[in-house]
Coordinates of C-alpha atoms in Angstrom, one line a residue:
Chain I
M1 CA -56.7 -17.3 33.1
T2 CA -59.4 -16.0 35.3
S3 CA -60.6 -18.5 37.8
L4 CA -64.1 -17.3 38.6
G5 CA -65.2 -18.1 35.0
I6 CA -68.3 -16.5 33.5
V7 CA -70.2 -14.2 35.8
S8 CA -73.3 -12.0 35.2
P9 CA -74.7 -8.9 36.7
Q10 CA -77.9 -8.6 38.6
S11 CA -80.0 -5.5 39.3
M12 CA -82.2 -4.4 42.1
F13 CA -84.9 -1.7 42.0
F14 CA -85.4 0.6 45.0
S15 CA -88.7 2.4 45.1
E16 CA -88.1 4.3 48.3
P17 CA -86.7 7.7 47.6
L18 CA -83.1 8.4 48.6
K19 CA -82.5 11.7 50.3
L20 CA -79.1 13.0 49.3
Q21 CA -76.5 14.9 51.2
S22 CA -77.1 17.9 48.9
G23 CA -80.8 18.0 50.1
A24 CA -82.0 16.7 46.7
E25 CA -83.7 13.4 46.4
I26 CA -83.7 10.5 43.9
T27 CA -87.2 9.2 43.7
D28 CA -86.3 5.7 42.8
Y29 CA -83.3 4.0 41.4
T30 CA -81.7 0.8 40.3
L31 CA -78.4 -0.6 41.4
V32 CA -76.5 -3.1 39.3
Y33 CA -74.3 -5.5 41.2
E34 CA -72.5 -8.8 40.9
T35 CA -71.9 -11.4 43.6
Y36 CA -69.3 -14.2 43.7
G37 CA -69.1 -17.1 46.2
Q38 CA -71.8 -18.2 48.6
L39 CA -73.3 -16.4 51.5
N40 CA -73.0 -18.7 54.5
A41 CA -75.8 -19.7 56.8
D42 CA -75.2 -17.0 59.4
R43 CA -74.6 -14.4 56.7
S44 CA -71.2 -13.4 58.2
N45 CA -68.9 -13.9 55.2
A46 CA -70.0 -11.0 53.0
V47 CA -67.4 -8.6 51.7
L48 CA -68.3 -5.4 49.8
V49 CA -65.9 -4.2 47.1
C50 CA -66.3 -0.6 46.3
H51 CA -65.2 0.8 42.9
A52 CA -63.2 3.8 42.0
L53 CA -63.7 6.5 39.3
N54 CA -64.0 4.5 36.1
A55 CA -64.8 1.0 37.3
S56 CA -68.0 -0.8 38.0
H57 CA -69.7 -3.7 39.8
H58 CA -67.8 -6.0 37.4
V59 CA -65.0 -6.8 39.9
A60 CA -64.0 -10.2 38.8
G61 CA -64.7 -13.0 36.4
R62 CA -65.6 -12.6 32.7
Y63 CA -68.7 -12.0 30.7
S64 CA -67.5 -14.3 27.9
E65 CA -64.4 -16.2 26.8
D66 CA -63.0 -12.8 25.6
A67 CA -60.3 -11.8 28.1
A68 CA -61.2 -8.1 27.5
T69 CA -64.4 -8.7 29.6
T70 CA -62.3 -9.6 32.7
G71 CA -63.3 -7.7 35.9
W72 CA -61.2 -4.8 37.1
W73 CA -59.9 -6.5 40.3
D74 CA -59.7 -10.1 39.0
N75 CA -56.2 -10.5 40.4
M76 CA -57.5 -9.8 43.9
V77 CA -60.9 -11.5 43.9
G78 CA -61.6 -15.2 43.0
P79 CA -61.1 -18.7 44.1
G80 CA -57.7 -19.0 45.9
K81 CA -57.0 -15.3 45.4
P82 CA -56.3 -12.9 48.3
L83 CA -60.1 -12.2 48.6
D84 CA -61.0 -15.9 48.2
T85 CA -64.4 -16.5 46.8
N86 CA -64.3 -20.1 48.2
R87 CA -64.6 -18.4 51.6
F88 CA -66.3 -15.1 51.2
F89 CA -69.4 -13.9 49.5
V90 CA -68.2 -10.9 47.5
I91 CA -70.4 -8.1 46.3
G92 CA -69.5 -5.5 43.7
V93 CA -72.0 -2.7 43.2
N94 CA -72.2 0.0 40.6
N95 CA -72.7 3.3 42.2
L96 CA -75.4 5.8 41.5
G97 CA -74.5 8.3 38.8
S98 CA -72.3 5.8 37.1
C99 CA -72.7 4.8 33.5
F100 CA -72.5 1.0 33.8
G101 CA -76.1 0.2 34.6
S102 CA -77.1 1.7 37.9
T103 CA -79.3 4.8 37.7
G104 CA -77.3 7.7 36.3
P105 CA -77.3 10.7 34.0
M106 CA -78.0 8.5 30.9
H107 CA -81.3 7.2 32.4
D108 CA -84.6 8.9 32.2
N109 CA -85.6 11.3 34.9
P110 CA -89.1 10.1 36.0
A111 CA -90.1 13.7 36.4
T112 CA -89.4 14.7 32.8
G113 CA -89.3 11.4 30.9
K114 CA -86.0 12.5 29.4
P115 CA -82.5 11.6 30.3
Y116 CA -81.2 13.2 33.5
G117 CA -78.1 14.5 31.7
A118 CA -76.5 17.2 33.7
D119 CA -79.6 17.4 35.9
F120 CA -78.7 14.2 37.7
P121 CA -78.2 15.3 41.3
V122 CA -74.7 15.6 42.5
V123 CA -74.1 12.7 44.8
T124 CA -71.5 12.1 47.5
V125 CA -69.6 9.2 48.9
E126 CA -72.0 9.3 51.8
D127 CA -75.0 9.0 49.5
W128 CA -73.3 6.0 47.8
V129 CA -72.7 4.3 51.1
R130 CA -76.3 4.8 52.1
S131 CA -77.5 3.3 48.8
Q132 CA -75.1 0.4 49.2
A133 CA -76.5 -0.2 52.7
R134 CA -79.9 -0.5 51.2
L135 CA -78.6 -3.1 48.8
A136 CA -77.1 -5.0 51.8
D137 CA -80.4 -4.8 53.6
A138 CA -82.2 -6.3 50.6
L139 CA -79.6 -9.1 50.3
G140 CA -80.1 -9.8 54.0
I141 CA -76.6 -8.8 55.1
Q142 CA -76.6 -6.9 58.4
Q143 CA -72.9 -6.9 58.9
F144 CA -70.1 -7.2 56.4
A145 CA -67.0 -9.2 57.3
A146 CA -65.2 -6.4 55.4
V147 CA -65.8 -3.4 53.1
M148 CA -62.8 -2.7 50.9
G149 CA -61.8 -0.4 48.1
G150 CA -59.0 1.4 46.4
S151 CA -58.8 5.2 45.8
L152 CA -62.3 6.5 45.6
G153 CA -63.3 2.9 46.6
G154 CA -61.2 3.3 49.8
M155 CA -63.1 6.5 50.6
Q156 CA -66.3 4.4 50.6
A157 CA -64.8 1.8 52.8
L158 CA -63.8 4.6 55.2
M159 CA -67.2 6.2 55.1
W160 CA -68.8 2.8 55.9
S161 CA -66.9 2.7 59.1
I162 CA -68.1 6.2 60.0
L163 CA -71.7 6.0 58.9
F164 CA -72.5 2.4 59.9
P165 CA -69.9 1.5 62.5
E166 CA -71.9 -1.6 63.6
R167 CA -72.2 -3.0 60.1
L168 CA -68.7 -4.0 59.2
H169 CA -65.9 -5.8 61.0
H170 CA -63.1 -4.6 58.8
S171 CA -62.5 -1.6 56.7
I172 CA -59.8 -2.0 54.0
V173 CA -58.7 1.4 52.7
I174 CA -56.2 1.2 49.8
A175 CA -54.4 4.1 48.0
S176 CA -56.9 6.5 49.4
T177 CA -57.1 9.7 51.4
P178 CA -59.3 11.4 54.0
K179 CA -59.8 14.3 51.6
L180 CA -58.5 15.7 48.3
T181 CA -55.7 18.2 48.3
A182 CA -55.9 21.5 46.4
Q183 CA -53.7 19.9 43.7
N184 CA -56.1 17.0 43.4
I185 CA -59.1 19.3 43.0
A186 CA -57.2 21.4 40.5
F187 CA -56.6 18.3 38.3
D188 CA -60.3 17.3 38.6
D189 CA -61.4 20.8 37.6
V190 CA -59.2 20.9 34.5
A191 CA -60.8 17.6 33.5
R192 CA -64.2 19.0 34.1
Q193 CA -63.4 22.1 32.1
A194 CA -62.3 20.0 29.2
I195 CA -65.8 18.4 29.1
L196 CA -67.8 21.5 29.9
T197 CA -66.2 23.5 27.1
D198 CA -66.5 20.8 24.5
P199 CA -69.1 22.2 21.9
D200 CA -70.6 18.8 21.8
F201 CA -71.5 18.9 25.5
H202 CA -74.7 20.9 25.0
G203 CA -75.1 21.6 28.7
G204 CA -75.1 17.9 29.4
D205 CA -78.0 17.3 27.0
Y206 CA -75.8 15.8 24.3
Y207 CA -77.9 12.6 24.2
A208 CA -80.7 14.5 22.5
H209 CA -78.2 15.9 20.0
G210 CA -77.0 12.5 19.1
V211 CA -73.4 13.4 19.9
V212 CA -70.9 12.9 22.8
P213 CA -68.3 15.4 24.0
K214 CA -65.6 13.0 22.9
N215 CA -62.8 15.5 22.8
G216 CA -63.5 16.8 26.3
L217 CA -63.8 13.3 27.7
R218 CA -60.5 12.4 26.0
V219 CA -58.6 15.3 27.5
A220 CA -60.2 14.6 30.9
R221 CA -59.0 11.0 30.8
M222 CA -55.5 12.1 29.6
I223 CA -55.2 14.4 32.6
G224 CA -56.4 11.8 35.0
H225 CA -54.1 9.2 33.5
I226 CA -51.1 11.3 34.1
T227 CA -51.9 11.5 37.8
Y228 CA -52.3 7.7 38.1
L229 CA -48.7 7.1 36.9
S230 CA -45.5 8.0 38.6
D231 CA -42.8 10.1 37.0
D232 CA -40.4 7.1 37.2
D233 CA -42.9 4.7 35.7
M234 CA -43.5 7.0 32.7
A235 CA -39.7 7.4 32.3
V236 CA -39.2 3.7 32.3
K237 CA -42.2 2.9 30.0
F238 CA -41.9 5.8 27.5
G239 CA -38.9 8.0 28.3
R240 CA -38.4 10.4 25.4
D241 CA -38.9 7.6 22.9
L242 CA -40.1 8.9 19.5
R243 CA -42.9 7.3 17.5
S244 CA -41.1 7.5 14.2
G245 CA -37.5 7.9 15.3
S246 CA -37.2 11.6 14.5
Y247 CA -38.9 14.9 15.3
Q248 CA -41.8 15.8 13.0
F249 CA -41.7 19.5 13.6
G250 CA -45.4 19.7 13.9
F251 CA -48.2 19.2 16.4
G252 CA -48.9 15.6 15.7
I253 CA -47.7 12.7 17.7
D254 CA -43.9 12.8 18.2
F255 CA -43.4 11.0 21.5
E256 CA -44.6 7.6 22.6
I257 CA -46.1 9.0 25.7
E258 CA -48.3 11.3 23.6
S259 CA -49.4 8.3 21.6
Y260 CA -50.1 6.3 24.7
L261 CA -52.2 9.0 26.3
R262 CA -54.2 9.7 23.2
Y263 CA -54.9 6.0 22.8
Q264 CA -56.1 5.8 26.5
G265 CA -58.2 9.0 26.0
D266 CA -59.8 7.6 22.8
K267 CA -60.6 4.3 24.3
F268 CA -62.1 5.9 27.4
S269 CA -64.2 8.4 25.4
Q270 CA -65.8 5.5 23.6
Y271 CA -67.3 3.8 26.7
F272 CA -67.5 6.4 29.5
D273 CA -70.2 9.0 29.9
A274 CA -69.2 12.6 30.2
N275 CA -71.9 13.5 32.7
T276 CA -70.8 10.6 34.9
Y277 CA -67.2 11.8 34.7
L278 CA -68.2 15.3 35.9
L279 CA -70.3 13.8 38.6
I280 CA -67.7 11.4 40.0
T281 CA -64.9 14.0 40.0
K282 CA -67.3 16.1 42.2
V283 CA -67.8 13.0 44.4
L284 CA -64.0 13.0 44.9
D285 CA -63.7 16.7 45.5
Y286 CA -66.5 16.8 48.1
F287 CA -65.2 13.9 50.1
D288 CA -64.1 15.2 53.4
P289 CA -65.8 13.4 56.3
A290 CA -63.8 15.5 58.9
R291 CA -65.5 18.7 57.6
E292 CA -68.4 18.3 59.9
F293 CA -66.0 17.9 62.8
G294 CA -64.1 21.1 62.2
G295 CA -61.4 19.2 60.2
D296 CA -60.6 16.9 63.2
L297 CA -60.2 13.4 61.6
T298 CA -59.6 11.9 65.0
A299 CA -63.1 13.1 66.2
T300 CA -64.5 11.9 62.9
L301 CA -63.3 8.4 63.4
K302 CA -64.2 8.3 67.1
N303 CA -67.3 6.2 66.7
T304 CA -65.8 3.7 64.3
R305 CA -65.9 0.1 65.5
A306 CA -64.2 -1.7 62.6
K307 CA -60.6 -2.9 62.4
F308 CA -58.7 -1.3 59.7
L309 CA -56.2 -2.2 57.0
V310 CA -54.7 0.9 55.3
V311 CA -52.3 0.5 52.4
S312 CA -50.5 3.1 50.4
F313 CA -47.9 3.0 47.6
S314 CA -44.6 4.9 47.8
T315 CA -44.8 6.5 44.3
D316 CA -48.5 7.4 44.4
W317 CA -48.6 11.2 44.2
R318 CA -52.3 11.3 43.5
F319 CA -53.1 10.0 47.0
A320 CA -49.7 10.0 48.6
P321 CA -48.6 7.8 51.6
E322 CA -48.8 11.0 53.7
R323 CA -52.6 11.0 53.2
S324 CA -52.8 7.4 54.5
H325 CA -50.6 8.4 57.5
E326 CA -53.3 10.9 58.4
I327 CA -55.9 8.1 58.4
V328 CA -53.6 5.9 60.5
Q329 CA -52.8 8.6 62.9
A330 CA -56.4 9.4 63.5
L331 CA -57.2 5.7 64.0
V332 CA -54.2 5.3 66.4
N333 CA -55.4 8.4 68.3
N334 CA -58.7 6.5 68.8
Q335 CA -56.9 3.3 69.7
R336 CA -58.4 1.4 66.8
K337 CA -56.9 -1.8 65.6
V338 CA -55.1 -0.7 62.4
T339 CA -52.5 -2.3 60.2
Y340 CA -50.7 -0.1 57.8
A341 CA -48.6 -1.3 54.8
E342 CA -46.6 1.2 52.7
I343 CA -45.7 -0.7 49.6
E344 CA -42.5 0.4 47.8
A345 CA -43.8 0.3 44.3
P346 CA -42.9 2.2 41.1
H347 CA -46.3 2.3 39.5
G348 CA -47.9 5.4 41.2
H349 CA -51.6 5.4 42.0
D350 CA -52.3 2.6 39.6
A351 CA -50.3 0.2 41.8
F352 CA -53.4 -0.7 43.7
L353 CA -54.7 -2.6 40.7
L354 CA -51.5 -4.4 39.9
D355 CA -49.9 -7.6 41.1
D356 CA -47.1 -6.6 43.4
P357 CA -46.4 -9.7 45.5
R358 CA -45.7 -7.7 48.7
Y359 CA -49.1 -6.0 48.3
M360 CA -50.9 -9.2 47.5
N361 CA -49.2 -11.0 50.5
V362 CA -50.5 -8.4 52.9
L363 CA -54.0 -8.6 51.6
R364 CA -53.9 -12.4 51.6
A365 CA -52.6 -12.5 55.2
Y366 CA -55.3 -9.9 56.2
F367 CA -58.2 -11.8 54.6
N368 CA -56.9 -15.0 56.2
Q369 CA -57.4 -13.3 59.6
V370 CA -60.8 -12.0 58.6
W371 CA -61.7 -15.5 57.5
Q372 CA -60.5 -17.0 60.8
E373 CA -62.9 -14.6 62.6
V374 CA -65.7 -15.6 60.3
D375 CA -64.9 -19.3 60.6
S376 CA -64.6 -19.3 64.3
G377 CA -67.8 -17.3 64.7
V378 CA -66.3 -14.6 66.8
N379 CA -68.1 -12.1 64.6
G380 CA -71.3 -13.7 65.5
N381 CA -74.3 -11.9 64.0
S382 CA -75.5 -10.0 66.9
V383 CA -78.1 -8.1 64.9
N384 CA -81.0 -10.4 63.9
G385 CA -82.0 -10.5 60.3
A386 CA -85.5 -9.1 60.8
A387 CA -84.3 -5.5 60.3
A388 CA -83.0 -6.5 56.9
L389 CA -85.1 -6.6 53.8
G390 CA -87.7 -4.1 52.9
A391 CA -86.0 -1.6 50.6
A392 CA -86.3 -3.9 47.6
A393 CA -89.6 -3.8 45.8
Chain R
M1 CA -48.6 -17.2 71.6
N2 CA -48.1 -18.7 75.1
F3 CA -45.1 -18.2 77.2
N4 CA -43.5 -21.6 76.5
E5 CA -43.8 -21.1 72.8
L6 CA -42.1 -17.7 73.1
S7 CA -39.4 -19.1 75.4
M8 CA -38.6 -21.7 72.7
L9 CA -38.6 -19.2 69.9
R10 CA -37.0 -16.2 71.6
P11 CA -35.8 -16.7 75.2
D12 CA -34.8 -13.0 75.4
L13 CA -38.3 -11.8 74.6
A14 CA -39.8 -14.3 77.0
F15 CA -37.6 -12.8 79.8
I16 CA -38.4 -9.3 78.9
A17 CA -42.2 -10.1 78.7
H18 CA -42.1 -10.5 82.5
W19 CA -41.5 -6.7 82.8
V20 CA -44.7 -5.8 80.9
K21 CA -47.7 -5.4 83.1
P22 CA -50.9 -7.3 82.1
G23 CA -53.6 -5.2 80.4
T24 CA -51.3 -2.3 79.5
S25 CA -50.8 -0.6 76.2
V26 CA -47.6 -1.4 74.3
L27 CA -45.8 0.0 71.3
D28 CA -43.2 -2.4 69.9
L29 CA -40.6 -0.6 67.8
G30 CA -38.9 -3.0 65.4
C31 CA -41.4 -5.7 66.2
G32 CA -40.1 -8.2 63.6
D33 CA -42.5 -11.0 63.0
G34 CA -44.8 -9.8 65.9
A35 CA -44.0 -12.7 68.3
M36 CA -43.7 -10.4 71.3
M37 CA -46.9 -8.4 70.6
D38 CA -48.7 -11.7 69.9
H39 CA -47.6 -13.1 73.3
L40 CA -48.4 -9.8 75.1
Q41 CA -51.9 -9.7 73.5
S42 CA -52.9 -13.3 73.9
D43 CA -51.3 -14.1 77.3
K44 CA -51.3 -10.8 79.1
G45 CA -54.3 -8.9 77.6
C46 CA -52.1 -6.1 76.4
C47 CA -53.0 -4.0 73.4
G48 CA -51.1 -1.8 71.0
Y49 CA -49.1 -1.8 67.8
G50 CA -45.9 -3.1 66.3
I51 CA -43.8 -1.0 64.0
A52 CA -41.8 -2.7 61.3
I53 CA -40.1 -1.6 58.2
D54 CA -39.4 -4.8 56.3
D55 CA -42.1 -5.8 53.7
D56 CA -41.8 -9.4 54.7
K57 CA -42.7 -8.8 58.3
I58 CA -46.0 -7.2 57.6
P59 CA -47.9 -10.3 56.5
E60 CA -46.2 -12.3 59.3
C61 CA -47.5 -9.8 61.9
V62 CA -50.9 -9.8 60.3
A63 CA -51.0 -13.6 60.5
R64 CA -50.4 -13.3 64.2
G65 CA -53.2 -10.9 64.6
V66 CA -50.8 -8.1 65.5
S67 CA -51.7 -4.5 64.4
V68 CA -48.5 -3.5 62.6
I69 CA -47.7 -0.2 61.1
Q70 CA -45.0 -0.1 58.4
R71 CA -42.8 2.9 59.2
D72 CA -39.2 3.8 59.4
L73 CA -38.5 4.5 63.1
E74 CA -36.2 7.3 62.2
A75 CA -38.9 9.0 60.1
G76 CA -40.3 9.7 63.6
L77 CA -43.0 8.4 65.7
A78 CA -44.9 11.6 65.0
I79 CA -48.2 9.7 64.5
F80 CA -48.2 8.8 68.2
A81 CA -49.3 11.3 70.8
D82 CA -47.2 12.1 73.9
E83 CA -47.5 9.3 76.5
A84 CA -49.8 7.3 74.3
F85 CA -48.4 4.0 75.6
D86 CA -47.7 2.5 79.0
T87 CA -44.7 0.8 77.7
V88 CA -42.6 1.3 74.5
L89 CA -40.4 -1.7 73.6
C90 CA -37.4 -1.3 71.4
L91 CA -35.8 -4.7 71.4
S92 CA -32.6 -5.4 69.5
A93 CA -33.4 -2.5 67.1
L94 CA -31.9 0.7 68.5
Q95 CA -28.4 -0.3 67.4
M96 CA -29.7 -0.2 63.8
M97 CA -30.6 3.5 64.0
K98 CA -28.6 6.3 62.6
N99 CA -30.1 8.8 65.0
V100 CA -30.1 6.8 68.2
E101 CA -30.6 9.8 70.4
G102 CA -33.6 11.1 68.4
V103 CA -35.3 7.7 68.5
L104 CA -34.7 7.4 72.2
R105 CA -36.1 10.9 72.8
D106 CA -39.2 9.9 70.8
I107 CA -39.5 6.7 72.9
A108 CA -39.3 8.9 76.0
R109 CA -42.1 11.1 74.6
V110 CA -44.6 8.5 73.5
G111 CA -44.2 6.1 76.4
R112 CA -44.4 6.2 80.2
E113 CA -41.9 3.3 80.5
A114 CA -39.6 1.8 78.0
I115 CA -37.7 -1.4 77.6
V116 CA -34.7 -1.2 75.4
S117 CA -32.4 -4.1 74.5
F118 CA -29.3 -4.2 72.3
P119 CA -26.3 -6.5 71.7
N120 CA -23.6 -5.8 74.3
F121 CA -20.4 -4.9 72.5
A122 CA -18.4 -5.5 75.7
Y123 CA -19.4 -9.2 75.8
W124 CA -16.2 -11.1 76.4
P125 CA -15.9 -12.9 73.0
H126 CA -16.2 -9.5 71.4
R127 CA -13.4 -8.2 73.5
I128 CA -11.2 -11.2 72.6
A129 CA -12.0 -10.6 68.9
L130 CA -10.8 -7.0 69.2
L131 CA -7.7 -8.1 71.1
R132 CA -6.9 -10.3 68.2
G133 CA -7.4 -7.3 66.0
H134 CA -10.7 -8.2 64.4
M135 CA -14.3 -6.9 64.6
P136 CA -16.4 -9.3 66.5
V137 CA -18.7 -11.7 64.7
S138 CA -20.9 -13.7 67.1
K139 CA -24.4 -15.0 67.6
S140 CA -25.5 -11.6 68.9
L141 CA -23.5 -9.7 66.2
P142 CA -23.7 -12.1 63.3
Y143 CA -22.6 -9.8 60.5
D144 CA -19.3 -8.8 58.9
W145 CA -18.3 -5.2 59.7
Y146 CA -18.9 -4.0 56.1
D147 CA -22.3 -5.5 55.8
T148 CA -24.2 -5.1 59.0
P149 CA -27.5 -3.4 59.9
N150 CA -26.0 -2.7 63.3
L151 CA -24.7 0.8 62.9
R152 CA -24.0 1.4 66.5
C153 CA -21.9 -0.5 69.0
A154 CA -22.7 0.1 72.7
T155 CA -21.9 -1.4 76.0
I156 CA -24.0 -1.7 79.1
N157 CA -21.8 0.8 80.8
D158 CA -22.3 3.4 78.0
F159 CA -26.0 3.3 77.5
A160 CA -27.2 4.5 80.9
A161 CA -25.6 7.9 80.3
L162 CA -27.6 8.4 77.0
A163 CA -30.8 7.3 78.6
N164 CA -30.3 9.8 81.4
E165 CA -29.5 12.5 78.8
V166 CA -32.9 12.1 77.0
G167 CA -34.9 12.1 80.2
L168 CA -35.1 8.5 81.2
D169 CA -34.3 7.0 84.6
V170 CA -32.8 3.5 84.6
V171 CA -35.2 1.4 86.7
E172 CA -33.4 -1.9 86.0
C173 CA -30.5 -3.0 83.9
M174 CA -29.9 -6.7 83.1
A175 CA -27.5 -8.6 81.0
L176 CA -28.8 -11.7 79.3
H177 CA -26.9 -14.6 77.9
D178 CA -29.1 -16.7 75.6
G179 CA -32.1 -15.2 77.3
Q180 CA -30.9 -16.0 80.8
P181 CA -29.9 -13.2 83.3
V182 CA -26.2 -12.9 84.0
S183 CA -25.5 -11.5 87.5
F184 CA -21.8 -12.0 87.8
L185 CA -19.8 -9.6 85.6
P186 CA -22.8 -8.7 83.5
N187 CA -21.0 -6.3 81.1
F188 CA -18.4 -9.0 80.4
R189 CA -20.6 -12.1 80.3
G190 CA -23.9 -10.9 78.9
N191 CA -24.4 -10.7 75.1
L192 CA -27.7 -8.8 75.3
A193 CA -28.2 -5.6 77.3
V194 CA -31.7 -5.0 78.6
F195 CA -32.7 -1.7 80.2
R196 CA -36.0 -0.9 81.9
L197 CA -36.5 2.8 81.8
R198 CA -39.0 5.2 83.2
K199 CA -39.6 8.8 82.2
K200 CA -38.1 11.2 84.8
P201 CA -40.7 13.1 86.7
A202 CA -41.2 16.6 85.3
V203 CA -39.4 19.2 87.4

């Protein structure tokens, strides 16, 4: 049973153009977000939760009695949960280019009056963080007690500490990486090729044709899903189990794993937008904050001010513990306060969404510390609220 | 954590804490629940990290406000630069290492000074147990021989040679019994060996 109960999203329109890392610009845009808990009087208890590839602003709670409408990190966020909404004011925000309400490829391009489609500008983690900062301004939050995220969400938490060092006290980076490896990019490109070569893709303009590149999206999701699970986990869950007990000597579904992946692919292709998938895999591929610093992650993190919690999972081969070690090493080189937990978990990359008690205990203990700082007022709110507000029209 | 609290909880750590200079940087290898780092941070203004491998210890350290990094010491301290810390502590942990020499070399690399403690195998009740034909089981070595995390048995007399070998000078060597220094027949009467080590000057 979810403990936040029924929640509902809100949206905010930003009329000021957002200059993107690519040089392009989004003239105006809407961000959809949810909040849980109460912002305290000195506005020091806000926590931003950043989402990964296929998630959204709907972090916790439900939209109805239907359990299928439960938020994607409901085990982490809620009253009495590790990120306790009785203490913290939690914000989930849907990123630009997504397909869950914030301005994205499915929305009309003001310049043409037609959906952006593949013309939606390619955004980056940096662009997302800048747009999130505007939302924070509009909500009157100058400093976050913490910014947290897993996977692509962790990249945003890390980018926050680089771009806005004064605006967060803690950065919580889970199952993430300072940049993708060639292997990661290769998987992403196979996924993109599946979509781009689907005859129903129509150069990204499939909305006008009344179709969706379902097959491409399905295959993309299947590829992605393989990388989220560990070899062991798949062996335990599916092994070589056969659907009907014997080989069919054809190209239909023989093995349980095939059935599972196809089911996941089908489900995904019914609710996710193909242009968004292309875009977000590019967001992943481009993420490399050390690039501007000649690849020197230590130099990249030199100006950070936050304290860090970095968490990885032993069987995560998508963003392996070694990638987290790189982050920790760079932080240690800068003498930043950092705690690192490496959770021995069989579930691969997906482990960051699951309920491993060792993982949950670390997060719970960490947020207790964050709360003690908020509660004792050590965070203060050195920046006065006047600079806030303004972006929202 | 103040000194009295630490003395109650871990008298050995309280004794050793005297050797850490205020305001210095410390790396505590095998930091357990973080009590030592907690004390050094709150009472002596030190900064640094604890290293622990057990899952259970991570939230305990976090709860004490200690920055803890979950790593296996034997996987190397590669994430730390040379001479990154004023003092490296390795307290009642070295005897659990497979590659004691490798870990000690790493300690010598990342720290300017080191404080190392380990159960003294030459403690007299241990000698008596051996004379009676049994492996010692005591407060400082509480495990049966077939089920002990303590892979290495060393005496105060043995350790100095290895320290010297990896490039560390022995500045001070103490034997403690229940956290109190033993000056008369230390290798006989002390159950915990404590070494204060300093990197040999480069030749």
